[in-house]
Amino acid sequence: MPEAPTPYQTRRTRWLKLANHLPAELKDRIAIRNIRAVAGLTAQAQHTLALALDTGLRQASTIRYLQTHPDASLNDLIYHFQQPTNLPTNQPTNLPLASSADILPTFTALILTCFPGWPRSAAESLAQDPMTHELRALLHAWQVCQDSERAHSETFTVLLCGFLVQAAEQLNHSLTTHPNLRDALRTSGVAWPFSQSLSY
């Protein structure tokens, strides 16, 4: 005789059946242990949950909040979880940055792309020079963004693109008002794609 299913297997089967009745925007996005709780949310709260997951908010804590605040909006959730006392205790408030040693090969390759005639030893030296400290920090931040579990979130991606557009506009202003910077860019290996006036 086949073995009787364990209590967990029985619950798991029941939860998976519940998952079939979740709205399409939540299908295959909810952890098994949270399915029953999500199925018990109102339709409005389920929709808000889907939006919250898109922004990168944590699933379990968001579900708990919506259980007691079913009419909460996405803005309500973001405001709530921005408060220091409401941050999940099992998640660090700061994302770890890559160490300098981790970023040096990437930075060296970037330098050689920008200045293709340089010897590798010169690029490696510049990559570690104090004068490029801020650029190393920027590369650290970019790597953290790319490695984040939120990297494929729609809201995260739109905000990141908005940041890059603003950065490009500020650089364009510097290049327009400082001819020496514009000349340096034109003689480098960088193909600047963000301004028609600086086309080669």
Coordinates of N, CA and C in Angstrom, one line a residue:
M1 N 0.8 -1.2 0.0 CA 0.0 0.0 0.0 C 0.9 1.3 0.0
P2 N 0.5 2.2 -0.8 CA 1.2 3.5 -0.8 C 1.2 4.2 0.6
E3 N 2.2 4.8 0.9 CA 2.2 5.5 2.2 C 1.3 6.7 2.2
A4 N 0.6 6.9 3.3 CA -0.3 8.0 3.4 C 0.5 9.3 3.4
P5 N 0.0 10.4 2.8 CA 0.7 11.6 2.7 C 0.9 12.2 4.1
T6 N 2.0 12.9 4.3 CA 2.2 13.5 5.6 C 1.3 14.8 5.7
P7 N 1.1 15.3 6.9 CA 0.3 16.5 7.1 C 0.9 17.6 6.2
Y8 N 2.2 17.7 6.1 CA 2.7 18.8 5.3 C 2.4 18.6 3.8
Q9 N 2.5 17.4 3.3 CA 2.2 17.1 1.9 C 0.7 17.5 1.6
T10 N -0.1 17.2 2.6 CA -1.6 17.5 2.4 C -1.8 19.0 2.4
R11 N -1.1 19.7 3.3 CA -1.3 21.2 3.3 C -0.7 21.7 2.0
R12 N 0.4 21.2 1.5 CA 1.1 21.7 0.3 C 0.2 21.5 -0.9
T13 N -0.5 20.4 -1.0 CA -1.4 20.1 -2.1 C -2.5 21.1 -2.1
R14 N -3.0 21.4 -0.9 CA -4.2 22.3 -0.7 C -3.7 23.7 -1.1
W15 N -2.5 24.1 -0.7 CA -2.0 25.5 -1.0 C -1.8 25.6 -2.5
L16 N -1.3 24.6 -3.2 CA -1.1 24.7 -4.6 C -2.4 24.8 -5.4
K17 N -3.5 24.2 -4.9 CA -4.8 24.3 -5.5 C -5.3 25.7 -5.3
L18 N -5.0 26.3 -4.1 CA -5.4 27.7 -3.9 C -4.7 28.7 -4.8
A19 N -3.4 28.3 -5.1 CA -2.6 29.2 -6.0 C -3.2 29.3 -7.4
N20 N -4.0 28.3 -7.8 CA -4.6 28.3 -9.1 C -5.7 29.4 -9.2
H21 N -6.2 29.8 -8.1 CA -7.2 30.8 -8.1 C -6.7 32.2 -7.8
L22 N -5.4 32.4 -7.7 CA -4.9 33.7 -7.6 C -4.9 34.5 -8.9
P23 N -5.0 35.8 -8.8 CA -5.0 36.6 -10.1 C -3.7 36.4 -10.9
A24 N -3.8 36.6 -12.2 CA -2.7 36.4 -13.1 C -1.5 37.1 -12.7
E25 N -1.6 38.3 -12.1 CA -0.4 39.2 -11.8 C 0.3 38.6 -10.6
L26 N -0.3 37.6 -9.9 CA 0.4 37.0 -8.8 C 0.8 35.5 -9.1
K27 N 0.4 35.0 -10.2 CA 0.7 33.6 -10.5 C 2.2 33.4 -10.5
D28 N 2.7 32.3 -9.9 CA 4.1 31.9 -9.8 C 5.0 32.9 -9.2
R29 N 4.4 33.8 -8.4 CA 5.2 34.8 -7.7 C 5.2 34.7 -6.2
I30 N 4.3 33.8 -5.7 CA 4.0 33.7 -4.2 C 4.7 32.4 -3.7
A31 N 5.4 32.6 -2.6 CA 6.0 31.4 -2.0 C 4.9 30.5 -1.4
I32 N 5.2 29.2 -1.5 CA 4.1 28.3 -1.1 C 3.6 28.6 0.3
R33 N 4.5 28.9 1.2 CA 4.1 29.1 2.6 C 3.1 30.4 2.8
N34 N 3.1 31.2 1.7 CA 2.3 32.5 1.8 C 1.0 32.4 1.0
I35 N 0.8 31.3 0.3 CA -0.3 31.2 -0.7 C -1.6 31.4 0.1
R36 N -1.8 30.7 1.2 CA -3.1 30.7 1.9 C -3.4 32.1 2.4
A37 N -2.4 32.8 2.9 CA -2.6 34.2 3.3 C -2.9 35.1 2.2
V38 N -2.3 35.0 1.0 CA -2.6 35.8 -0.1 C -4.0 35.5 -0.6
A39 N -4.4 34.3 -0.6 CA -5.7 33.9 -1.1 C -6.8 34.5 -0.2
G40 N -6.5 34.8 1.0 CA -7.4 35.4 1.9 C -7.5 36.9 1.8
L41 N -6.6 37.5 1.0 CA -6.7 39.0 0.9 C -7.8 39.4 0.0
T42 N -8.3 40.6 0.1 CA -9.3 41.2 -0.8 C -8.6 41.3 -2.2
A43 N -9.5 41.4 -3.2 CA -9.0 41.6 -4.6 C -8.1 42.9 -4.7
Q44 N -8.5 43.9 -4.0 CA -7.8 45.2 -4.0 C -6.4 45.0 -3.4
A45 N -6.4 44.3 -2.3 CA -5.1 44.1 -1.6 C -4.2 43.1 -2.4
Q46 N -4.8 42.2 -3.1 CA -4.0 41.3 -4.0 C -3.3 42.1 -5.1
H47 N -4.1 43.1 -5.6 CA -3.5 43.9 -6.7 C -2.4 44.8 -6.1
T48 N -2.6 45.4 -4.9 CA -1.6 46.2 -4.3 C -0.3 45.4 -4.0
L49 N -0.5 44.1 -3.6 CA 0.6 43.2 -3.3 C 1.4 43.0 -4.6
A50 N 0.8 42.8 -5.7 CA 1.5 42.7 -7.0 C 2.3 43.9 -7.3
L51 N 1.8 45.1 -7.1 CA 2.5 46.3 -7.3 C 3.7 46.4 -6.4
A52 N 3.5 46.0 -5.1 CA 4.5 46.1 -4.1 C 5.7 45.1 -4.5
L53 N 5.4 43.9 -5.0 CA 6.4 43.0 -5.4 C 7.2 43.6 -6.6
D54 N 6.6 44.3 -7.4 CA 7.3 44.9 -8.6 C 8.3 45.9 -8.1
T55 N 8.0 46.6 -7.0 CA 8.9 47.6 -6.5 C 10.0 47.0 -5.6
G56 N 9.9 45.7 -5.3 CA 11.0 45.1 -4.5 C 10.7 44.9 -3.0
L57 N 9.5 45.3 -2.6 CA 9.1 45.1 -1.2 C 9.1 43.6 -0.9
R58 N 9.4 43.3 0.4 CA 9.5 41.9 0.8 C 8.1 41.3 0.9
Q59 N 7.9 40.1 0.4 CA 6.6 39.4 0.3 C 5.9 39.2 1.6
A60 N 6.6 38.6 2.6 CA 6.0 38.2 3.8 C 5.5 39.4 4.6
S61 N 6.4 40.4 4.8 CA 6.0 41.6 5.6 C 4.9 42.4 4.9
T62 N 4.9 42.4 3.6 CA 3.9 43.2 2.9 C 2.5 42.5 3.0
I63 N 2.5 41.1 3.0 CA 1.3 40.4 3.1 C 0.7 40.6 4.5
R64 N 1.6 40.6 5.5 CA 1.1 40.8 6.9 C 0.5 42.2 7.1
Y65 N 1.1 43.2 6.4 CA 0.6 44.6 6.5 C -0.8 44.7 5.8
L66 N -0.9 44.0 4.6 CA -2.2 44.1 3.9 C -3.3 43.3 4.6
Q67 N -2.9 42.3 5.4 CA -3.9 41.6 6.1 C -4.6 42.5 7.1
T68 N -3.9 43.4 7.7 CA -4.5 44.3 8.7 C -4.9 45.7 8.1
H69 N -4.3 46.0 6.9 CA -4.7 47.2 6.2 C -5.0 46.9 4.8
P70 N -6.2 46.3 4.5 CA -6.5 45.8 3.2 C -6.7 46.9 2.2
D71 N -7.0 48.2 2.7 CA -7.2 49.3 1.7 C -6.0 50.1 1.5
A72 N -4.8 49.6 2.0 CA -3.6 50.4 1.8 C -3.2 50.5 0.4
S73 N -2.6 51.6 0.0 CA -2.2 51.8 -1.4 C -0.7 51.5 -1.4
L74 N -0.1 51.5 -2.6 CA 1.3 51.2 -2.8 C 2.1 52.3 -2.1
N75 N 1.7 53.5 -2.2 CA 2.4 54.6 -1.5 C 2.4 54.4 0.0
D76 N 1.2 53.9 0.5 CA 1.1 53.6 2.0 C 2.2 52.6 2.4
L77 N 2.3 51.6 1.6 CA 3.3 50.5 1.9 C 4.7 51.0 1.8
I78 N 5.0 51.8 0.8 CA 6.4 52.3 0.7 C 6.7 53.2 1.9
Y79 N 5.8 54.1 2.2 CA 6.0 55.0 3.3 C 6.2 54.2 4.6
H80 N 5.3 53.2 4.8 CA 5.4 52.3 6.0 C 6.8 51.7 6.2
F81 N 7.2 51.0 5.1 CA 8.5 50.3 5.2 C 9.7 51.1 5.1
Q82 N 9.6 52.4 4.8 CA 10.7 53.3 4.8 C 11.1 53.8 6.2
Q83 N 10.1 53.6 7.1 CA 10.4 54.0 8.5 C 11.4 53.0 9.1
P84 N 12.4 53.5 9.8 CA 13.5 52.6 10.3 C 12.9 51.5 11.2
T85 N 11.9 51.8 12.0 CA 11.4 50.8 13.0 C 10.6 49.7 12.3
N86 N 10.2 50.0 11.0 CA 9.4 49.0 10.3 C 10.2 48.1 9.3
L87 N 11.5 48.3 9.2 CA 12.3 47.5 8.3 C 12.4 46.1 8.8
P88 N 12.3 45.1 8.0 CA 12.4 43.7 8.4 C 13.7 43.4 9.2
T89 N 13.6 42.8 10.3 CA 14.8 42.6 11.1 C 15.8 41.6 10.6
N90 N 15.3 40.8 9.7 CA 16.2 39.7 9.1 C 16.8 40.2 7.8
Q91 N 16.7 41.5 7.4 CA 17.3 41.9 6.2 C 18.1 43.2 6.5
P92 N 19.4 43.2 6.1 CA 20.2 44.4 6.4 C 19.7 45.6 5.7
T93 N 19.8 46.8 6.3 CA 19.3 48.0 5.7 C 20.3 48.5 4.6
N94 N 21.5 48.1 4.6 CA 22.4 48.5 3.6 C 22.9 47.3 2.8
L95 N 22.9 47.4 1.5 CA 23.3 46.4 0.6 C 24.8 46.3 0.6
P96 N 25.5 45.2 0.7 CA 26.9 45.1 0.8 C 27.5 45.5 -0.6
L97 N 28.6 46.3 -0.5 CA 29.3 46.7 -1.7 C 30.4 45.7 -2.0
A98 N 30.7 45.6 -3.3 CA 31.8 44.7 -3.6 C 33.1 45.3 -3.1
S99 N 34.1 44.5 -2.8 CA 35.3 45.0 -2.3 C 36.1 45.7 -3.4
S100 N 37.1 46.5 -3.1 CA 38.0 47.1 -4.1 C 38.6 46.1 -4.9
A101 N 39.1 45.0 -4.3 CA 39.8 43.9 -5.0 C 38.8 43.3 -6.1
D102 N 37.5 43.2 -5.8 CA 36.6 42.6 -6.7 C 36.4 43.5 -7.9
I103 N 36.4 44.8 -7.7 CA 36.0 45.7 -8.8 C 37.2 46.1 -9.6
L104 N 38.4 45.9 -9.2 CA 39.6 46.3 -9.9 C 39.7 45.8 -11.3
P105 N 39.5 44.5 -11.6 CA 39.6 44.0 -13.0 C 38.5 44.6 -13.9
T106 N 37.3 44.9 -13.4 CA 36.3 45.6 -14.2 C 36.7 47.0 -14.5
F107 N 37.3 47.7 -13.5 CA 37.7 49.1 -13.6 C 38.9 49.1 -14.6
T108 N 39.8 48.2 -14.5 CA 41.0 48.2 -15.4 C 40.5 48.0 -16.8
A109 N 39.6 47.1 -17.0 CA 39.1 46.9 -18.4 C 38.4 48.2 -18.9
L110 N 37.7 48.9 -18.0 CA 37.0 50.1 -18.5 C 38.0 51.2 -18.9
I111 N 39.1 51.3 -18.1 CA 40.1 52.2 -18.4 C 40.8 51.9 -19.8
L112 N 41.0 50.7 -20.0 CA 41.6 50.3 -21.3 C 40.7 50.5 -22.5
T113 N 39.4 50.5 -22.2 CA 38.4 50.8 -23.3 C 38.4 52.3 -23.5
C114 N 38.5 53.1 -22.5 CA 38.5 54.5 -22.6 C 39.8 55.0 -23.2
F115 N 40.9 54.4 -22.9 CA 42.2 54.8 -23.4 C 42.9 53.6 -24.0
P116 N 42.5 53.2 -25.2 CA 43.0 51.9 -25.8 C 44.5 51.9 -26.0
G117 N 45.2 53.0 -26.1 CA 46.6 53.0 -26.3 C 47.4 52.8 -25.1
W118 N 46.8 52.7 -23.9 CA 47.5 52.6 -22.6 C 48.0 51.2 -22.4
P119 N 49.2 51.1 -21.8 CA 49.6 49.7 -21.4 C 48.8 49.3 -20.2
R120 N 48.6 48.0 -20.0 CA 47.8 47.4 -18.9 C 48.3 47.9 -17.6
S121 N 49.6 47.9 -17.4 CA 50.2 48.3 -16.1 C 49.8 49.7 -15.7
A122 N 49.7 50.6 -16.7 CA 49.2 52.0 -16.4 C 47.8 52.0 -16.0
A123 N 47.0 51.2 -16.7 CA 45.5 51.1 -16.4 C 45.3 50.5 -15.0
E124 N 46.1 49.5 -14.6 CA 46.0 48.9 -13.3 C 46.4 49.8 -12.2
S125 N 47.4 50.6 -12.5 CA 47.9 51.6 -11.5 C 46.8 52.7 -11.3
L126 N 46.2 53.2 -12.4 CA 45.1 54.2 -12.2 C 43.9 53.7 -11.5
A127 N 43.6 52.4 -11.8 CA 42.5 51.8 -11.1 C 42.6 51.8 -9.6
Q128 N 43.8 51.8 -9.1 CA 44.0 51.8 -7.7 C 44.4 53.1 -7.1
D129 N 44.5 54.1 -7.9 CA 44.9 55.4 -7.5 C 43.8 56.1 -6.7
P130 N 44.2 56.9 -5.6 CA 43.2 57.6 -4.8 C 42.4 58.6 -5.7
M131 N 42.9 59.1 -6.8 CA 42.2 60.0 -7.6 C 40.9 59.4 -8.2
T132 N 40.9 58.1 -8.3 CA 39.7 57.4 -8.9 C 38.8 56.7 -7.9
H133 N 39.0 57.1 -6.6 CA 38.2 56.5 -5.6 C 36.7 56.6 -5.8
E134 N 36.2 57.8 -6.2 CA 34.8 58.0 -6.4 C 34.3 57.2 -7.6
L135 N 35.1 57.0 -8.6 CA 34.7 56.1 -9.7 C 34.6 54.7 -9.3
R136 N 35.5 54.2 -8.4 CA 35.4 52.9 -7.9 C 34.1 52.7 -7.1
A137 N 33.8 53.7 -6.3 CA 32.5 53.7 -5.5 C 31.3 53.6 -6.5
L138 N 31.4 54.3 -7.6 CA 30.3 54.3 -8.5 C 30.1 52.9 -9.2
L139 N 31.3 52.3 -9.5 CA 31.2 51.0 -10.1 C 30.7 50.0 -9.1
H140 N 31.1 50.2 -7.8 CA 30.5 49.3 -6.7 C 29.0 49.4 -6.7
A141 N 28.5 50.6 -6.7 CA 27.1 50.9 -6.7 C 26.4 50.2 -7.9
W142 N 27.0 50.4 -9.1 CA 26.4 49.8 -10.3 C 26.3 48.3 -10.2
Q143 N 27.4 47.7 -9.6 CA 27.4 46.2 -9.5 C 26.3 45.7 -8.5
V144 N 26.2 46.5 -7.4 CA 25.1 46.2 -6.4 C 23.7 46.2 -7.1
C145 N 23.5 47.3 -7.9 CA 22.2 47.4 -8.6 C 22.0 46.2 -9.5
Q146 N 23.0 45.8 -10.3 CA 22.8 44.7 -11.2 C 22.6 43.3 -10.5
D147 N 23.3 43.2 -9.3 CA 23.2 41.9 -8.6 C 21.9 41.8 -7.7
S148 N 21.2 43.0 -7.5 CA 20.1 43.0 -6.6 C 18.9 42.2 -7.2
E149 N 18.2 41.6 -6.2 CA 17.0 40.8 -6.6 C 15.9 41.7 -7.2
R150 N 16.1 43.0 -7.0 CA 15.1 44.0 -7.6 C 15.5 44.4 -9.0
A151 N 16.6 43.9 -9.5 CA 17.1 44.4 -10.8 C 16.1 44.2 -12.0
H152 N 15.2 43.3 -11.9 CA 14.2 43.0 -12.9 C 12.8 43.6 -12.6
S153 N 12.8 44.3 -11.5 CA 11.5 45.0 -11.1 C 11.3 46.1 -12.1
E154 N 10.0 46.3 -12.5 CA 9.7 47.3 -13.4 C 10.0 48.7 -12.9
T155 N 9.5 48.9 -11.6 CA 9.7 50.3 -11.0 C 11.2 50.5 -10.8
F156 N 11.9 49.5 -10.3 CA 13.4 49.7 -10.1 C 14.1 50.1 -11.4
T157 N 13.7 49.4 -12.5 CA 14.4 49.7 -13.8 C 14.0 51.1 -14.3
V158 N 12.8 51.5 -14.2 CA 12.4 52.8 -14.6 C 13.2 53.9 -13.8
L159 N 13.3 53.7 -12.5 CA 14.0 54.7 -11.7 C 15.5 54.7 -12.0
L160 N 16.0 53.5 -12.3 CA 17.4 53.5 -12.7 C 17.7 54.2 -14.0
C161 N 16.8 54.0 -15.0 CA 16.9 54.7 -16.2 C 16.8 56.2 -16.1
G162 N 15.8 56.6 -15.2 CA 15.7 58.0 -14.9 C 17.0 58.6 -14.3
F163 N 17.6 57.9 -13.4 CA 18.9 58.3 -12.8 C 19.9 58.5 -13.9
L164 N 20.0 57.5 -14.8 CA 21.1 57.5 -15.9 C 20.8 58.7 -16.8
V165 N 19.5 59.0 -17.1 CA 19.2 60.1 -18.0 C 19.6 61.4 -17.4
Q166 N 19.3 61.6 -16.1 CA 19.8 62.8 -15.4 C 21.3 62.9 -15.3
A167 N 22.0 61.8 -15.1 CA 23.4 61.8 -15.1 C 24.0 62.2 -16.5
A168 N 23.4 61.7 -17.5 CA 23.8 62.0 -18.9 C 23.6 63.5 -19.2
E169 N 22.5 64.0 -18.7 CA 22.2 65.5 -19.0 C 23.2 66.3 -18.2
Q170 N 23.6 66.0 -17.0 CA 24.6 66.7 -16.3 C 25.9 66.7 -16.9
L171 N 26.3 65.5 -17.4 CA 27.6 65.4 -18.1 C 27.5 66.2 -19.4
N172 N 26.4 66.1 -20.2 CA 26.3 66.9 -21.4 C 26.5 68.4 -21.1
H173 N 26.0 68.9 -20.0 CA 26.2 70.3 -19.6 C 27.6 70.6 -19.4
S174 N 28.3 69.7 -18.7 CA 29.7 69.9 -18.4 C 30.5 69.9 -19.7
L175 N 30.2 69.0 -20.6 CA 30.9 68.9 -21.9 C 30.7 70.1 -22.7
T176 N 29.5 70.7 -22.6 CA 29.1 71.9 -23.4 C 29.8 73.1 -22.9
T177 N 29.9 73.2 -21.6 CA 30.5 74.4 -21.0 C 32.0 74.4 -20.8
H178 N 32.6 73.2 -20.9 CA 34.0 73.1 -20.7 C 34.7 72.4 -22.0
P179 N 35.1 73.2 -22.9 CA 35.7 72.6 -24.1 C 36.8 71.6 -23.9
N180 N 37.6 71.8 -22.9 CA 38.7 70.9 -22.6 C 38.2 69.5 -22.3
L181 N 37.0 69.4 -21.6 CA 36.4 68.1 -21.3 C 35.9 67.5 -22.6
R182 N 35.3 68.3 -23.4 CA 34.7 67.8 -24.7 C 35.8 67.3 -25.6
D183 N 37.0 68.0 -25.7 CA 38.1 67.6 -26.5 C 38.7 66.3 -26.0
A184 N 38.8 66.2 -24.6 CA 39.3 64.9 -24.1 C 38.4 63.8 -24.4
L185 N 37.1 63.9 -24.4 CA 36.2 62.9 -24.7 C 36.4 62.5 -26.2
R186 N 36.5 63.5 -27.1 CA 36.6 63.2 -28.5 C 37.9 62.4 -28.9
T187 N 38.9 62.6 -28.1 CA 40.2 61.9 -28.4 C 40.3 60.6 -27.7
S188 N 39.3 60.3 -26.9 CA 39.3 59.0 -26.1 C 38.7 57.9 -26.9
G189 N 38.6 56.7 -26.3 CA 38.0 55.6 -27.0 C 36.5 55.5 -26.7
V190 N 35.9 56.5 -26.1 CA 34.5 56.5 -25.7 C 33.6 57.0 -26.8
A191 N 32.6 56.2 -27.2 CA 31.6 56.7 -28.2 C 30.4 57.2 -27.4
W192 N 30.4 58.5 -27.2 CA 29.4 59.1 -26.4 C 28.0 59.2 -27.1
P193 N 27.0 58.5 -26.7 CA 25.7 58.3 -27.5 C 24.6 59.3 -27.0
F194 N 24.9 60.2 -26.1 CA 23.8 60.9 -25.4 C 23.6 62.3 -25.9
S195 N 24.4 62.8 -26.9 CA 24.2 64.1 -27.4 C 24.6 64.2 -28.9
Q196 N 23.6 64.7 -29.7 CA 23.9 64.8 -31.1 C 25.0 65.8 -31.4
S197 N 25.1 66.9 -30.5 CA 26.1 67.9 -30.7 C 27.5 67.4 -30.5
L198 N 27.6 66.2 -29.9 CA 29.0 65.7 -29.6 C 29.3 64.5 -30.5
S199 N 28.5 64.3 -31.5 CA 28.7 63.2 -32.4 C 30.0 63.3 -33.1
Y200 N 30.6 62.2 -33.5 CA 31.9 62.2 -34.1 C 31.7 62.3 -35.6

